[in-house]
Short mmCIF file of C-alpha atoms in Angstrom, two decimals:
data_model
loop_
_atom_site.label_atom_id
_atom_site.label_comp_id
_atom_site.label_asym_id
_atom_site.label_seq_id
_atom_site.Cartn_x
_atom_site.Cartn_y
_atom_site.Cartn_z
CA MET Q 1 -39.87 200.94 50.81
CA ARG Q 2 -41.65 199.87 53.98
CA PHE Q 3 -40.19 200.02 57.49
CA LEU Q 4 -41.41 198.94 60.93
CA HIS Q 5 -40.09 201.47 63.47
CA THR Q 6 -39.85 200.37 67.10
CA SER Q 7 -37.65 201.17 70.11
CA ASP Q 8 -37.20 200.93 73.87
CA TRP Q 9 -37.79 197.21 74.31
CA HIS Q 10 -36.00 197.31 77.69
CA LEU Q 11 -35.63 193.53 77.72
CA GLY Q 12 -35.22 192.33 81.29
CA ARG Q 13 -37.17 195.17 82.88
CA SER Q 14 -39.83 194.60 85.51
CA LEU Q 15 -42.84 196.65 86.61
CA HIS Q 16 -42.83 197.15 90.37
CA ARG Q 17 -40.84 193.89 90.72
CA VAL Q 18 -43.19 191.95 88.43
CA SER Q 19 -41.23 190.38 85.57
CA MET Q 20 -42.19 191.61 82.10
CA LEU Q 21 -40.35 188.81 80.28
CA GLY Q 22 -43.60 187.11 79.25
CA ALA Q 23 -45.00 190.35 77.86
CA GLN Q 24 -41.72 191.10 76.10
CA SER Q 25 -41.71 187.65 74.53
CA ALA Q 26 -45.28 188.18 73.30
CA PHE Q 27 -44.28 191.53 71.80
CA LEU Q 28 -41.31 190.07 69.94
CA ASP Q 29 -43.54 187.31 68.54
CA HIS Q 30 -45.93 190.04 67.41
CA LEU Q 31 -43.11 192.07 65.87
CA VAL Q 32 -41.87 189.16 63.77
CA ASP Q 33 -45.41 188.19 62.72
CA ARG Q 34 -46.25 191.79 61.71
CA ALA Q 35 -42.98 192.14 59.80
CA ARG Q 36 -43.91 189.05 57.78
CA ALA Q 37 -47.61 189.83 57.31
CA LEU Q 38 -47.07 193.48 56.33
CA ASP Q 39 -44.28 192.63 53.89
CA VAL Q 40 -41.84 194.91 55.70
CA ASP Q 41 -38.53 195.66 53.98
CA ALA Q 42 -36.65 196.41 57.22
CA VAL Q 43 -37.17 196.68 60.97
CA LEU Q 44 -35.73 199.75 62.71
CA VAL Q 45 -34.93 199.53 66.45
CA ALA Q 46 -34.02 202.93 67.87
CA GLY Q 47 -32.16 201.92 71.02
CA ASP Q 48 -32.63 200.64 74.57
CA VAL Q 49 -32.81 197.03 73.47
CA TYR Q 50 -31.98 196.00 77.03
CA ASP Q 51 -32.89 197.66 80.30
CA ARG Q 52 -29.39 197.64 81.72
CA ALA Q 53 -25.80 197.29 80.62
CA VAL Q 54 -25.49 193.69 81.84
CA PRO Q 55 -28.90 192.14 81.11
CA PRO Q 56 -30.12 188.86 82.65
CA LEU Q 57 -29.60 185.71 80.64
CA ALA Q 58 -33.34 185.31 79.97
CA ALA Q 59 -33.41 188.75 78.30
CA VAL Q 60 -30.39 187.87 76.14
CA GLU Q 61 -32.12 184.65 75.07
CA LEU Q 62 -35.25 186.61 74.06
CA PHE Q 63 -33.11 188.94 71.99
CA ASP Q 64 -31.25 186.05 70.37
CA ARG Q 65 -34.47 184.27 69.38
CA ALA Q 66 -35.95 187.46 67.90
CA LEU Q 67 -32.87 188.07 65.75
CA HIS Q 68 -32.87 184.49 64.51
CA ARG Q 69 -36.54 184.75 63.52
CA LEU Q 70 -36.05 188.06 61.71
CA ALA Q 71 -33.05 186.67 59.88
CA ASP Q 72 -34.96 183.50 58.96
CA ALA Q 73 -37.78 185.68 57.61
CA GLY Q 74 -35.29 187.57 55.44
CA VAL Q 75 -36.18 190.90 57.06
CA PRO Q 76 -33.14 193.18 57.47
CA THR Q 77 -32.91 194.81 60.89
CA VAL Q 78 -31.09 198.05 61.71
CA MET Q 79 -30.54 198.56 65.43
CA ILE Q 80 -28.73 201.14 67.57
CA SER Q 81 -27.71 201.15 71.22
CA GLY Q 82 -29.55 203.41 73.67
CA ASN Q 83 -28.58 205.00 76.97
CA HIS Q 84 -29.60 201.86 78.89
CA ASP Q 85 -27.52 199.54 76.70
CA SER Q 86 -23.84 198.76 76.89
CA ALA Q 87 -22.78 199.77 73.39
CA ARG Q 88 -19.73 197.51 73.49
CA ARG Q 89 -21.62 194.45 74.66
CA LEU Q 90 -24.50 194.97 72.25
CA GLY Q 91 -22.04 195.47 69.41
CA VAL Q 92 -20.10 192.24 69.98
CA ALA Q 93 -19.83 190.24 66.72
CA ALA Q 94 -21.67 193.00 64.82
CA GLY Q 95 -19.62 192.33 61.70
CA LEU Q 96 -20.46 188.65 61.74
CA ILE Q 97 -24.15 189.19 62.53
CA GLU Q 98 -24.38 191.67 59.65
CA ARG Q 99 -24.00 188.77 57.22
CA ALA Q 100 -27.43 187.59 58.39
CA GLY Q 101 -28.99 191.00 57.71
CA ILE Q 102 -28.85 192.23 61.33
CA HIS Q 103 -27.08 195.59 61.29
CA LEU Q 104 -25.96 196.74 64.76
CA ARG Q 105 -24.80 200.35 65.01
CA THR Q 106 -23.20 200.96 68.40
CA ASP Q 107 -19.97 202.84 67.58
CA PRO Q 108 -20.33 206.64 67.26
CA ALA Q 109 -17.40 206.71 64.83
CA GLY Q 110 -19.47 204.72 62.32
CA CYS Q 111 -22.52 206.99 62.31
CA ALA Q 112 -21.90 208.11 58.71
CA THR Q 113 -21.58 204.55 57.37
CA PRO Q 114 -25.11 203.63 56.29
CA VAL Q 115 -26.87 200.39 55.61
CA VAL Q 116 -27.92 200.75 51.97
CA LEU Q 117 -31.09 199.07 50.78
CA THR Q 118 -32.55 199.28 47.29
CA ASP Q 119 -36.07 199.25 45.88
CA ASP Q 120 -37.55 199.95 42.44
CA HIS Q 121 -36.91 203.69 42.88
CA GLY Q 122 -33.25 203.53 43.91
CA ASP Q 123 -31.15 203.46 47.07
CA ILE Q 124 -32.18 204.19 50.66
CA ALA Q 125 -29.32 204.98 53.06
CA LEU Q 126 -30.09 204.10 56.70
CA TYR Q 127 -27.79 205.77 59.24
CA GLY Q 128 -27.61 204.52 62.83
CA LEU Q 129 -26.69 207.09 65.49
CA PRO Q 130 -26.28 205.26 68.81
CA TYR Q 131 -26.93 207.15 72.03
CA LEU Q 132 -24.24 209.85 72.18
CA GLU Q 133 -23.15 210.58 75.76
CA PRO Q 134 -21.76 214.11 75.24
CA ALA Q 135 -18.78 213.93 77.60
CA LEU Q 136 -17.62 210.64 76.07
CA VAL Q 137 -17.98 211.52 72.37
CA LYS Q 138 -17.17 215.24 72.15
CA ASP Q 139 -13.56 214.52 71.14
CA GLU Q 140 -14.71 212.04 68.47
CA PHE Q 141 -16.86 214.76 66.91
CA GLY Q 142 -14.45 217.62 67.55
CA VAL Q 143 -16.87 219.81 69.49
CA ALA Q 144 -15.82 222.17 72.27
CA ARG Q 145 -18.90 221.82 74.47
CA ALA Q 146 -20.26 218.54 75.80
CA ARG Q 147 -23.93 219.11 74.98
CA HIS Q 148 -26.52 216.85 73.37
CA GLU Q 149 -27.30 219.36 70.65
CA THR Q 150 -23.66 219.88 69.68
CA VAL Q 151 -22.66 216.21 69.48
CA LEU Q 152 -25.87 215.16 67.73
CA GLY Q 153 -25.53 218.11 65.36
CA ALA Q 154 -21.96 217.09 64.54
CA ALA Q 155 -23.05 213.50 63.92
CA MET Q 156 -25.80 214.72 61.59
CA ASP Q 157 -23.27 216.90 59.74
CA ARG Q 158 -21.36 213.70 58.98
CA VAL Q 159 -24.55 212.01 57.83
CA ARG Q 160 -25.40 214.88 55.49
CA ALA Q 161 -21.83 214.96 54.16
CA ASP Q 162 -21.96 211.25 53.31
CA LEU Q 163 -25.41 211.60 51.79
CA ALA Q 164 -24.11 214.36 49.50
CA THR Q 165 -21.64 211.88 47.94
CA ARG Q 166 -24.36 209.40 47.00
CA PRO Q 167 -26.31 209.23 43.74
CA THR Q 168 -28.92 211.92 43.19
CA GLY Q 169 -32.29 210.80 44.49
CA THR Q 170 -30.88 208.61 47.28
CA ARG Q 171 -33.43 208.64 50.11
CA SER Q 172 -32.33 208.63 53.73
CA VAL Q 173 -33.40 207.41 57.17
CA VAL Q 174 -31.70 208.15 60.49
CA LEU Q 175 -32.12 206.19 63.71
CA ALA Q 176 -31.31 208.19 66.86
CA HIS Q 177 -31.73 207.86 70.60
CA ALA Q 178 -32.24 211.27 72.19
CA PHE Q 179 -34.64 213.64 73.93
CA VAL Q 180 -35.92 215.86 71.12
CA ALA Q 181 -37.76 219.08 71.95
CA GLY Q 182 -41.52 218.77 71.70
CA GLY Q 183 -41.58 215.22 73.02
CA ALA Q 184 -43.50 214.35 76.20
CA ALA Q 185 -41.63 212.32 78.82
CA SER Q 186 -42.98 209.72 81.26
CA ASP Q 187 -41.71 208.48 84.62
CA SER Q 188 -39.89 205.44 83.22
CA GLU Q 189 -37.17 207.13 81.15
CA ARG Q 190 -33.75 207.69 82.64
CA ASP Q 191 -32.76 211.34 82.96
CA ILE Q 192 -30.16 212.29 80.31
CA THR Q 193 -29.96 215.99 81.21
CA VAL Q 194 -26.52 217.49 80.61
CA GLY Q 195 -25.73 220.86 82.14
CA GLY Q 196 -29.42 221.42 82.80
CA VAL Q 197 -30.30 220.84 79.13
CA ALA Q 198 -31.86 217.59 77.91
CA ALA Q 199 -33.56 218.33 74.61
CA VAL Q 200 -32.33 218.96 71.08
CA PRO Q 201 -34.46 220.67 68.40
CA PRO Q 202 -36.13 218.57 65.69
CA ALA Q 203 -34.33 220.72 63.10
CA VAL Q 204 -31.11 218.84 63.88
CA PHE Q 205 -32.50 216.11 61.58
CA ASP Q 206 -33.07 218.42 58.62
CA GLY Q 207 -31.92 216.94 55.34
CA VAL Q 208 -33.09 213.36 55.84
CA ASP Q 209 -36.40 211.86 54.80
CA TYR Q 210 -37.24 210.16 58.10
CA ALA Q 211 -35.87 210.19 61.66
CA ALA Q 212 -36.78 207.09 63.70
CA LEU Q 213 -36.38 208.13 67.32
CA GLY Q 214 -36.04 206.23 70.57
CA HIS Q 215 -35.83 207.18 74.27
CA LEU Q 216 -39.27 208.61 75.08
CA HIS Q 217 -41.81 205.90 75.89
CA GLY Q 218 -44.89 207.49 74.36
CA CYS Q 219 -45.60 207.19 70.62
CA GLN Q 220 -45.27 210.75 69.31
CA THR Q 221 -45.15 212.72 66.06
CA LEU Q 222 -42.87 215.76 66.32
CA THR Q 223 -43.06 216.45 62.58
CA ASP Q 224 -44.21 214.30 59.66
CA ARG Q 225 -40.60 213.15 59.32
CA VAL Q 226 -39.51 212.97 62.96
CA ARG Q 227 -41.29 210.44 65.18
CA TYR Q 228 -40.95 208.42 68.37
CA SER Q 229 -42.32 204.90 68.29
CA GLY Q 230 -42.43 204.71 72.09
CA SER Q 231 -41.91 201.56 74.14
CA PRO Q 232 -44.01 198.53 73.15
CA ILE Q 233 -44.93 197.85 76.79
CA ALA Q 234 -45.87 200.22 79.63
CA TYR Q 235 -43.04 200.41 82.15
CA SER Q 236 -44.60 202.84 84.63
CA PHE Q 237 -48.07 203.88 85.71
CA SER Q 238 -47.46 207.25 84.07
CA GLU Q 239 -47.95 205.30 80.81
CA ALA Q 240 -51.37 203.95 81.80
CA ALA Q 241 -53.11 206.03 79.13
CA HIS Q 242 -50.59 205.27 76.38
CA ARG Q 243 -51.60 203.37 73.29
CA LYS Q 244 -48.55 201.18 72.68
CA THR Q 245 -47.72 200.91 69.00
CA MET Q 246 -45.05 200.69 66.32
CA TRP Q 247 -44.85 202.92 63.26
CA LEU Q 248 -45.36 201.38 59.83
CA ILE Q 249 -43.52 203.78 57.55
CA ASP Q 250 -43.80 203.81 53.76
CA LEU Q 251 -41.09 205.84 52.07
CA GLY Q 252 -42.15 206.86 48.58
CA ALA Q 253 -40.10 207.36 45.43
CA GLY Q 254 -39.47 211.04 46.14
CA GLY Q 255 -39.04 210.65 49.89
CA ALA Q 256 -42.70 211.20 50.81
CA VAL Q 257 -43.55 209.62 54.20
CA THR Q 258 -46.76 207.75 54.98
CA ALA Q 259 -47.14 206.56 58.57
CA GLU Q 260 -49.57 204.17 60.28
CA ARG Q 261 -49.66 203.03 63.89
CA ILE Q 262 -49.56 199.27 64.46
CA ASP Q 263 -50.89 198.24 67.87
CA CYS Q 264 -48.79 196.13 70.20
CA PRO Q 265 -50.32 193.38 72.34
CA VAL Q 266 -51.41 194.44 75.84
CA PRO Q 267 -50.62 191.63 78.29
CA ARG Q 268 -52.45 193.34 81.14
CA PRO Q 269 -53.77 196.93 81.14
CA LEU Q 270 -52.69 199.49 83.72
CA ALA Q 271 -55.12 201.46 85.87
CA ARG Q 272 -54.61 204.38 88.24
CA LEU Q 273 -57.40 204.54 90.84
CA THR Q 274 -57.90 207.34 93.34
CA GLY Q 275 -60.32 207.60 96.24
CA ARG Q 276 -61.12 206.41 99.73
CA LEU Q 277 -60.45 202.73 100.29
CA ASP Q 278 -64.08 201.76 100.91
CA ASP Q 279 -65.13 203.55 97.72
CA LEU Q 280 -62.51 201.75 95.65
CA LEU Q 281 -63.64 198.40 97.06
CA GLU Q 282 -67.35 199.00 96.48
CA ASP Q 283 -67.71 201.18 93.39
CA PRO Q 284 -69.07 199.04 90.50
CA ALA Q 285 -67.43 201.41 88.01
CA HIS Q 286 -64.10 199.78 88.88
CA GLU Q 287 -65.14 196.29 87.80
CA ARG Q 288 -63.29 196.70 84.49
CA HIS Q 289 -60.03 197.19 86.39
CA GLU Q 290 -60.23 194.04 88.48
CA ASP Q 291 -57.79 192.18 86.23
CA SER Q 292 -55.53 195.21 85.60
CA PHE Q 293 -52.22 196.16 87.13
CA VAL Q 294 -53.37 198.78 89.62
CA GLU Q 295 -51.83 201.82 91.25
CA ALA Q 296 -54.16 202.91 94.04
CA THR Q 297 -53.97 206.37 95.57
CA LEU Q 298 -55.87 206.41 98.85
CA THR Q 299 -57.35 209.73 99.96
CA ASP Q 300 -58.66 208.60 103.37
CA PRO Q 301 -57.94 211.33 105.97
CA VAL Q 302 -56.58 208.61 108.27
CA ARG Q 303 -54.59 205.71 106.88
CA PRO Q 304 -56.87 202.64 106.92
CA ALA Q 305 -55.87 199.29 108.39
CA GLU Q 306 -54.33 196.66 106.06
CA PRO Q 307 -55.01 198.64 102.88
CA MET Q 308 -52.96 196.45 100.53
CA ALA Q 309 -54.47 193.20 101.78
CA ARG Q 310 -57.96 194.59 101.37
CA LEU Q 311 -57.26 196.04 97.93
CA THR Q 312 -55.82 192.83 96.56
CA ARG Q 313 -58.99 190.94 97.41
CA ARG Q 314 -60.74 192.92 94.69
CA PHE Q 315 -57.71 193.93 92.60
CA PRO Q 316 -55.30 190.99 92.87
CA HIS Q 317 -52.72 192.70 90.65
CA THR Q 318 -52.32 195.83 92.74
CA LEU Q 319 -48.66 196.84 92.45
CA SER Q 320 -48.45 200.32 93.92
CA LEU Q 321 -50.08 201.97 96.91
CA VAL Q 322 -49.89 205.74 97.37
CA PHE Q 323 -51.28 207.76 100.29
CA ALA Q 324 -52.60 211.26 99.57
CA PRO Q 325 -54.92 212.05 102.48
CA GLU Q 326 -57.67 214.56 101.96
CA ARG Q 327 -56.76 217.83 103.60
CA PRO Q 328 -58.91 220.72 104.79
CA PRO Q 329 -59.37 223.41 102.11
CA GLU Q 330 -57.06 225.78 104.00
CA ASP Q 331 -54.22 223.20 104.00
CA ASP Q 332 -52.86 223.11 100.47
CA THR Q 333 -49.40 221.79 101.36
CA PRO Q 334 -48.36 219.44 98.56
CA SER Q 335 -47.08 215.96 99.35
CA TYR Q 336 -43.38 215.19 98.97
CA ALA Q 337 -44.09 212.96 95.98
CA ARG Q 338 -46.05 215.74 94.28
CA MET Q 339 -43.23 218.19 94.88
CA LEU Q 340 -40.73 215.87 93.18
CA ARG Q 341 -42.90 214.81 90.25
CA GLY Q 342 -41.59 215.99 86.91
CA ARG Q 343 -38.45 217.64 88.36
CA THR Q 344 -34.90 216.89 87.28
CA ARG Q 345 -32.14 215.85 89.66
CA GLN Q 346 -30.63 219.34 89.30
CA GLN Q 347 -33.90 221.01 90.27
CA ILE Q 348 -34.37 218.71 93.27
CA ALA Q 349 -30.84 219.47 94.47
CA GLU Q 350 -31.39 223.21 94.08
CA ASP Q 351 -34.65 222.96 96.03
CA PHE Q 352 -32.80 221.14 98.82
CA VAL Q 353 -30.17 223.88 99.03
CA ALA Q 354 -32.93 226.48 99.25
CA HIS Q 355 -34.69 224.46 101.97
CA VAL Q 356 -31.69 224.03 104.27
CA ARG Q 357 -30.08 227.44 103.68
CA GLY Q 358 -33.06 229.67 103.12
CA ALA Q 359 -31.87 230.78 99.67
CA GLY Q 360 -31.25 228.90 96.45
CA PRO Q 361 -27.81 228.39 94.90
CA ASP Q 362 -26.14 231.17 92.93
CA ASP Q 363 -24.86 230.70 89.37
CA ALA Q 364 -21.48 229.35 90.49
CA GLU Q 365 -23.10 226.83 92.83
CA ARG Q 366 -25.54 225.75 90.11
CA ALA Q 367 -22.56 225.09 87.85
CA VAL Q 368 -20.93 222.94 90.55
CA LEU Q 369 -24.12 220.91 91.00
CA SER Q 370 -24.50 220.50 87.24
CA ALA Q 371 -20.89 219.36 86.86
CA ALA Q 372 -21.32 216.85 89.68
CA PHE Q 373 -24.41 215.29 88.09
CA ASP Q 374 -22.72 215.22 84.68
CA ALA Q 375 -19.65 213.51 86.18
CA VAL Q 376 -21.75 210.82 87.87
CA ARG Q 377 -23.73 210.10 84.73
CA THR Q 378 -20.57 210.02 82.60
CA ALA Q 379 -18.91 207.63 85.05
CA GLU Q 380 -21.95 205.37 84.90
CA ALA Q 381 -21.84 205.41 81.09
CA GLU Q 382 -18.11 204.61 81.08
CA ALA Q 383 -18.66 201.72 83.50
CA ALA Q 384 -21.45 200.35 81.31
CA GLY Q 385 -19.20 200.46 78.25
#
């Protein structure tokens, strides 16, 4: 059986205030066309369909048109909610939509109820695990600690228990939205750290033939059976070097997995340029970036006059301007942006305590900070529904 694995559409998202709706529409056209041309048996969407809990009407219309086209093509679609989605809103009318072959899995209680498809070699059970906010689902799964690994592990125990009741030889696929250890993050994913821990081990998916992951925006292979498709569009300049793709997965008779990357359309490439302003404006090597979305990091020792106006004459799609002035060799003080890059909210807060007090927080204070961040994130998730 053949699947097209995608995720993290983030419909309604912009890039530095530039709307991505046109690019998202082009991707969805491409998705439907590839599903038809490649004779796909099902499309798998591993969460973050929308960029926020209450998406703009134009994003909802894009989603609606895509579902109609997939249903018209007779291509079943299995879709889960991600941490950006409102599970309740996305799941409205799921039972009715299922009659058209669009299977929405947004309720954690239903994670062990698969969509069952059949080919010449037997049944394939597809389980949808929506994003599991630990504090909100720990009671559902009967776990004592609100941690990603414990709730996802409990959900997978239910999947394996259901799979054990099915005919011998039944193959299995799981869709999940999580930060799995070994994956590389980018700047455009929302932090889902709980208690200082974000990642779960790939082994949590042991026992299934393929795990179609969402959340991280780079296409990645953690094991032959555990993969991220990544987002189909770059949503931050940290993704400038990404090759945006979907996974074409062939699941053989005995559960063997064959995977191929299918390129997504690139509406406009991203470029990160660094140097003095005059060099960026004059260097012929940058000609290939003149039609790109550009993030320019200026290294001039003194901030030049009207830098954005001058840059946009050559690079009209400049979206981001960063100043990182050259410093004398003896001055190696990092910029504030560099100090924050790649750090979690917990780490930033602990650094602030150390800065104002002269010593970092002790274990009890770290626990208070962690609980505060967890409470805020849980409240946001509850408000999103």
